[in-house]
mmCIF file of C-alpha atoms in Angstrom:
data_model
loop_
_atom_site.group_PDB
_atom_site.id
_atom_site.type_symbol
_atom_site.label_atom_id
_atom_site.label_comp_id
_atom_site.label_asym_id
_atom_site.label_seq_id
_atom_site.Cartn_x
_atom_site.Cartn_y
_atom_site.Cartn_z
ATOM 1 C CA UNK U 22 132.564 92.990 46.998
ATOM 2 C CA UNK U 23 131.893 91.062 44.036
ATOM 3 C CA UNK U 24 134.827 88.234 45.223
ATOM 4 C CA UNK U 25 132.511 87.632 48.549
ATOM 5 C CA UNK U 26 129.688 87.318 46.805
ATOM 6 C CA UNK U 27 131.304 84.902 44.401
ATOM 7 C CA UNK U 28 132.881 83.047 47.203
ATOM 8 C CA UNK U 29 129.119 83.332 49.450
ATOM 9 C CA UNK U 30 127.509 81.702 46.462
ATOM 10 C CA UNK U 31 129.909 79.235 45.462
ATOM 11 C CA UNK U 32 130.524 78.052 49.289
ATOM 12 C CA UNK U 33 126.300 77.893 49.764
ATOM 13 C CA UNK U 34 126.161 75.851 45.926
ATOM 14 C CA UNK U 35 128.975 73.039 47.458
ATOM 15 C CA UNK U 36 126.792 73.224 50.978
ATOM 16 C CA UNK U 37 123.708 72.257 49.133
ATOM 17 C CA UNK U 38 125.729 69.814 46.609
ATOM 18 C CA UNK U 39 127.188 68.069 49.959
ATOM 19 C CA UNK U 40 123.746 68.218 51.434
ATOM 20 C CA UNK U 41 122.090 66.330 48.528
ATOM 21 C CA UNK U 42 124.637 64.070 48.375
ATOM 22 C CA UNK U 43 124.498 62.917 51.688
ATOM 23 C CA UNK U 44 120.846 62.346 52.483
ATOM 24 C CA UNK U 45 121.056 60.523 49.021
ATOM 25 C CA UNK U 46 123.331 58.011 50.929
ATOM 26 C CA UNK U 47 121.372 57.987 53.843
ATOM 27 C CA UNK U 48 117.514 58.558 52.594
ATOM 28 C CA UNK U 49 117.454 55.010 50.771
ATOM 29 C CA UNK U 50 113.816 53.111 50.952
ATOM 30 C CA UNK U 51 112.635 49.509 50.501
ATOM 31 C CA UNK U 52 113.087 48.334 46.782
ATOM 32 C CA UNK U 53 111.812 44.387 46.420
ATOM 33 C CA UNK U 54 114.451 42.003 44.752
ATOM 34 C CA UNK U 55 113.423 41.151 41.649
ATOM 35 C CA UNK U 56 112.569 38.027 40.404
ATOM 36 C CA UNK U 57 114.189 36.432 37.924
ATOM 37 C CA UNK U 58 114.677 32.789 36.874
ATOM 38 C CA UNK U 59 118.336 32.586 38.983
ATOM 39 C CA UNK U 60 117.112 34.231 41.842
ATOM 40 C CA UNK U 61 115.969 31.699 44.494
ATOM 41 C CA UNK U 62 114.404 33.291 47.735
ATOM 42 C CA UNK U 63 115.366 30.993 50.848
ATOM 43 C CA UNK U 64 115.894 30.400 54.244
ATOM 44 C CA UNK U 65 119.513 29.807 55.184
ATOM 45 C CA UNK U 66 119.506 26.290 57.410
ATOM 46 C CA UNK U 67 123.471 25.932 57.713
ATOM 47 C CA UNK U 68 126.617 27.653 56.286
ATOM 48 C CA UNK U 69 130.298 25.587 56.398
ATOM 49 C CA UNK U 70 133.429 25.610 55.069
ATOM 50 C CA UNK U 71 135.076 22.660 53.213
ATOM 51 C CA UNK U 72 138.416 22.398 51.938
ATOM 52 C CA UNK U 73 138.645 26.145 51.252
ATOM 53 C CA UNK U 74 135.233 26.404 49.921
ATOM 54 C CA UNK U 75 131.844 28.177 51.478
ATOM 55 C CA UNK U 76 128.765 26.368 50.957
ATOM 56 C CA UNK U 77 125.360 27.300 51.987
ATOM 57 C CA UNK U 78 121.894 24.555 52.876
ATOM 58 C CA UNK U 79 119.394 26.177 52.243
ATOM 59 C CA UNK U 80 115.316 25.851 52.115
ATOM 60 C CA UNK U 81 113.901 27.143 49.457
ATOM 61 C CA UNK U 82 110.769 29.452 50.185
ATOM 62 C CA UNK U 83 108.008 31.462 47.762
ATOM 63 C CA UNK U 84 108.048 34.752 48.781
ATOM 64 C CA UNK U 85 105.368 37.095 47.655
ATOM 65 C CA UNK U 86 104.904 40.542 48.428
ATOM 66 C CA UNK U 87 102.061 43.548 48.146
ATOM 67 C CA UNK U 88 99.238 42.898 45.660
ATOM 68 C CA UNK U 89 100.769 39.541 45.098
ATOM 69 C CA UNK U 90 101.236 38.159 48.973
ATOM 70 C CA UNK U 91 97.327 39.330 49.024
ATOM 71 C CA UNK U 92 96.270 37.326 46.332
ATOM 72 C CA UNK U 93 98.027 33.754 47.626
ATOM 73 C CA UNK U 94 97.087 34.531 51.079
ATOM 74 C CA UNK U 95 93.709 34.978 49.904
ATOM 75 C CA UNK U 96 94.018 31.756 48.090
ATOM 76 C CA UNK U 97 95.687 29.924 50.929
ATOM 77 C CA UNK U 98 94.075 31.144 54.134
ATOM 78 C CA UNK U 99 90.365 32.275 52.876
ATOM 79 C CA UNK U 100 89.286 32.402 56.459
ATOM 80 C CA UNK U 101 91.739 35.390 57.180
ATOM 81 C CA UNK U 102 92.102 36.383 53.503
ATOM 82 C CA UNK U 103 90.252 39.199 53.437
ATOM 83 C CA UNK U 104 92.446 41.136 56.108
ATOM 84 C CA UNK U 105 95.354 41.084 52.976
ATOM 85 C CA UNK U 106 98.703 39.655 53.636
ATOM 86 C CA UNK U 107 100.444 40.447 57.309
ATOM 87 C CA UNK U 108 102.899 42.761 57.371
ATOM 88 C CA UNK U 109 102.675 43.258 53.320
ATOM 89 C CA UNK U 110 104.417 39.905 52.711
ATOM 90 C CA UNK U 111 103.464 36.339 52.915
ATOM 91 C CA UNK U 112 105.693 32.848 52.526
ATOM 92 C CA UNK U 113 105.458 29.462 51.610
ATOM 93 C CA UNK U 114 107.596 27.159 52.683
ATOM 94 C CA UNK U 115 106.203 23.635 51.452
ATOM 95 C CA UNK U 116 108.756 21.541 50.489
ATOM 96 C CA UNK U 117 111.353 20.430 53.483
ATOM 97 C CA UNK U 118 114.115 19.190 50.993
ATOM 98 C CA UNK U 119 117.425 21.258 51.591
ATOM 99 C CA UNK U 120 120.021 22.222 48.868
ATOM 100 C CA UNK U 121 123.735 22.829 49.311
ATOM 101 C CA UNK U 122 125.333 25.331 47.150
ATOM 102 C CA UNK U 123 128.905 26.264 47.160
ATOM 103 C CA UNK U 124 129.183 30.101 47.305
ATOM 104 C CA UNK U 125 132.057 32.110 44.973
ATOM 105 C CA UNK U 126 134.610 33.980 46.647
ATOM 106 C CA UNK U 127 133.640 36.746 45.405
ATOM 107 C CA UNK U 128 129.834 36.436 45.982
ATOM 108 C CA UNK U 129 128.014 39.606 46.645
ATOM 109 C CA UNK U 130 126.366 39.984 50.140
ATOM 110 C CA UNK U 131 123.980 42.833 50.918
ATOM 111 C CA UNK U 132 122.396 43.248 54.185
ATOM 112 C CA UNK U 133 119.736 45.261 55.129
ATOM 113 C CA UNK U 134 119.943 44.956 59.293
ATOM 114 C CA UNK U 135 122.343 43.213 61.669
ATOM 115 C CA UNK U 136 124.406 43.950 64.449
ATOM 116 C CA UNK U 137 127.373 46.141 63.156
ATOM 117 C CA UNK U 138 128.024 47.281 67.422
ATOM 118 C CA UNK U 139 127.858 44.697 69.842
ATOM 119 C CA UNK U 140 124.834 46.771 70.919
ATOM 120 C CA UNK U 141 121.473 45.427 68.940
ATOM 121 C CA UNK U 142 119.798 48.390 70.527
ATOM 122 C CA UNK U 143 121.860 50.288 67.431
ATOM 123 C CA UNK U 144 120.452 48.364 64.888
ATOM 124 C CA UNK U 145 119.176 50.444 62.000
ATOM 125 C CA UNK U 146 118.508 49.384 58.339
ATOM 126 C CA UNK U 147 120.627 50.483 55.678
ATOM 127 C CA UNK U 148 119.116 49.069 52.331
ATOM 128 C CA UNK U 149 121.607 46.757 50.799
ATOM 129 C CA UNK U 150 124.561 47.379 52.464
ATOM 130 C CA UNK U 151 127.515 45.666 50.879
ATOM 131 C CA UNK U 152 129.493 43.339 53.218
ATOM 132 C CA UNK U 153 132.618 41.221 52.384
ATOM 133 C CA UNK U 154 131.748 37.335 52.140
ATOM 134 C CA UNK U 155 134.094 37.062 55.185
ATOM 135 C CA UNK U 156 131.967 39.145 57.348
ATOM 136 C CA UNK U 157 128.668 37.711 56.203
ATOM 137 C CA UNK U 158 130.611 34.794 57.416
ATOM 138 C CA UNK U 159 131.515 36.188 60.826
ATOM 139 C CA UNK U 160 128.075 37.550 61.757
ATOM 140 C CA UNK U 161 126.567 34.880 60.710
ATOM 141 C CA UNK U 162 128.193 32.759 63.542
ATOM 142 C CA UNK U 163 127.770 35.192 66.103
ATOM 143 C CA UNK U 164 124.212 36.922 65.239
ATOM 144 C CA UNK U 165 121.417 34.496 65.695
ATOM 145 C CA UNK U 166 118.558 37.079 64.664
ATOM 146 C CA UNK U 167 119.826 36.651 61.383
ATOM 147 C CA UNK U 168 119.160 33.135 60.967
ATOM 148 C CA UNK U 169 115.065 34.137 61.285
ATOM 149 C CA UNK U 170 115.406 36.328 58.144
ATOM 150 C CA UNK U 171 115.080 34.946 54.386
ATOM 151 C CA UNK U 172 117.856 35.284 51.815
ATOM 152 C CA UNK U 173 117.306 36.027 47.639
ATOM 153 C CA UNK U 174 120.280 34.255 46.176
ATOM 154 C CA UNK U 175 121.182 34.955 42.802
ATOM 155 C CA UNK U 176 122.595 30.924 41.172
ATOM 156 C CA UNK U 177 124.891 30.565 38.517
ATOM 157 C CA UNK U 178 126.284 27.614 36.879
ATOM 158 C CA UNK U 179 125.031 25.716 40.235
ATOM 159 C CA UNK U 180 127.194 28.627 42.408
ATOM 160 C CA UNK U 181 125.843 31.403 44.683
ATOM 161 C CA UNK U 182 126.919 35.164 43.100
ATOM 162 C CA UNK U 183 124.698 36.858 45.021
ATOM 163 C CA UNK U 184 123.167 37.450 48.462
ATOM 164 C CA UNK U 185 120.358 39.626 49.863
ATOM 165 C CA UNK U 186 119.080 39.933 53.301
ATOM 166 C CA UNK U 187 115.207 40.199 53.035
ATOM 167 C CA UNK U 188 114.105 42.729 55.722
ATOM 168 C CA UNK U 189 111.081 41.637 57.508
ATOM 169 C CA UNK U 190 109.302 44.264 59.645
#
């Protein structure tokens, strides 16, 4: 009796362990990138390949969000200010010079929402989802949509380490 109880309880602790672990995986909500001095938010105009090497043109934006993206839209657009910033979010884009960085190998990607099926009816966010440079490569030629969306890229030494999909509701 007490070996079914022991095997009940330890068979219900690994249920609720594998449980826990997976909603963990799956329950994952909107964190904003931080900002930090190598951490450029942009809009991706063009990506190429030249002698080996990835490069991105970019447009760099100013992307604010919450109590922030209120305060500059206030600033900016006092006839609609007082409604707060759309969606939670607001961007400048002012300047219309373009940059061309080359992008390492081994550059992080994380996506938040593209087409992983052939079917965009599927689409569903999965907060920074890693992706191989390659396939940021590959959907990148085939999926439009994702041209719309801004990009925080993380700049070293003059090279991109690091990209992240900005969702936009």
């Amino acid at each position: 009796m007490k070996k079914m109880w022991r095997t009940i309880l330890i068979t219900s602790l690994l249920s609720l362990i594998m449980s826990g672990l997976t909603s963990a995986q799956t329950d994952g909500s909107y964190v904003p990138v931080a900002k930090s001095s190598d951490t450029h938010p942009a809009y991706i105009q063009d990506m190429y390949t030249y002698h080996g090497k990835t490069y991105l043109v970019v447009d760099n934006i100013e992307w604010y969000e919450g109590k922030e993206a209120d305060a500059v839209f206030v600033q900016r657009e006092p006839e609609f200010g007082q409604m707060g910033a759309p969606s939670g979010y607001y961007i400048i884009n002012d300047s219309t010079k373009l940059q061309t960085f080359e992008i390492q190998s081994d550059a992080a990607v994380l996506m938040q929402i593209y087409d992983r099926t052939g079917h965009p009816e599927d689409n569903q966010i999965i907060w920074n989802e890693p992706i191989t440079l390659n396939k940021f490569k590959t959907i990148w030629s085939t999926d439009t949509v994702l041209h719309e969306y801004p990009y925080h890229l993380t700049i070293t030494n003059g090279e991109i380490v690091k990209i992240v999909q900005q969702y936009i509701p």
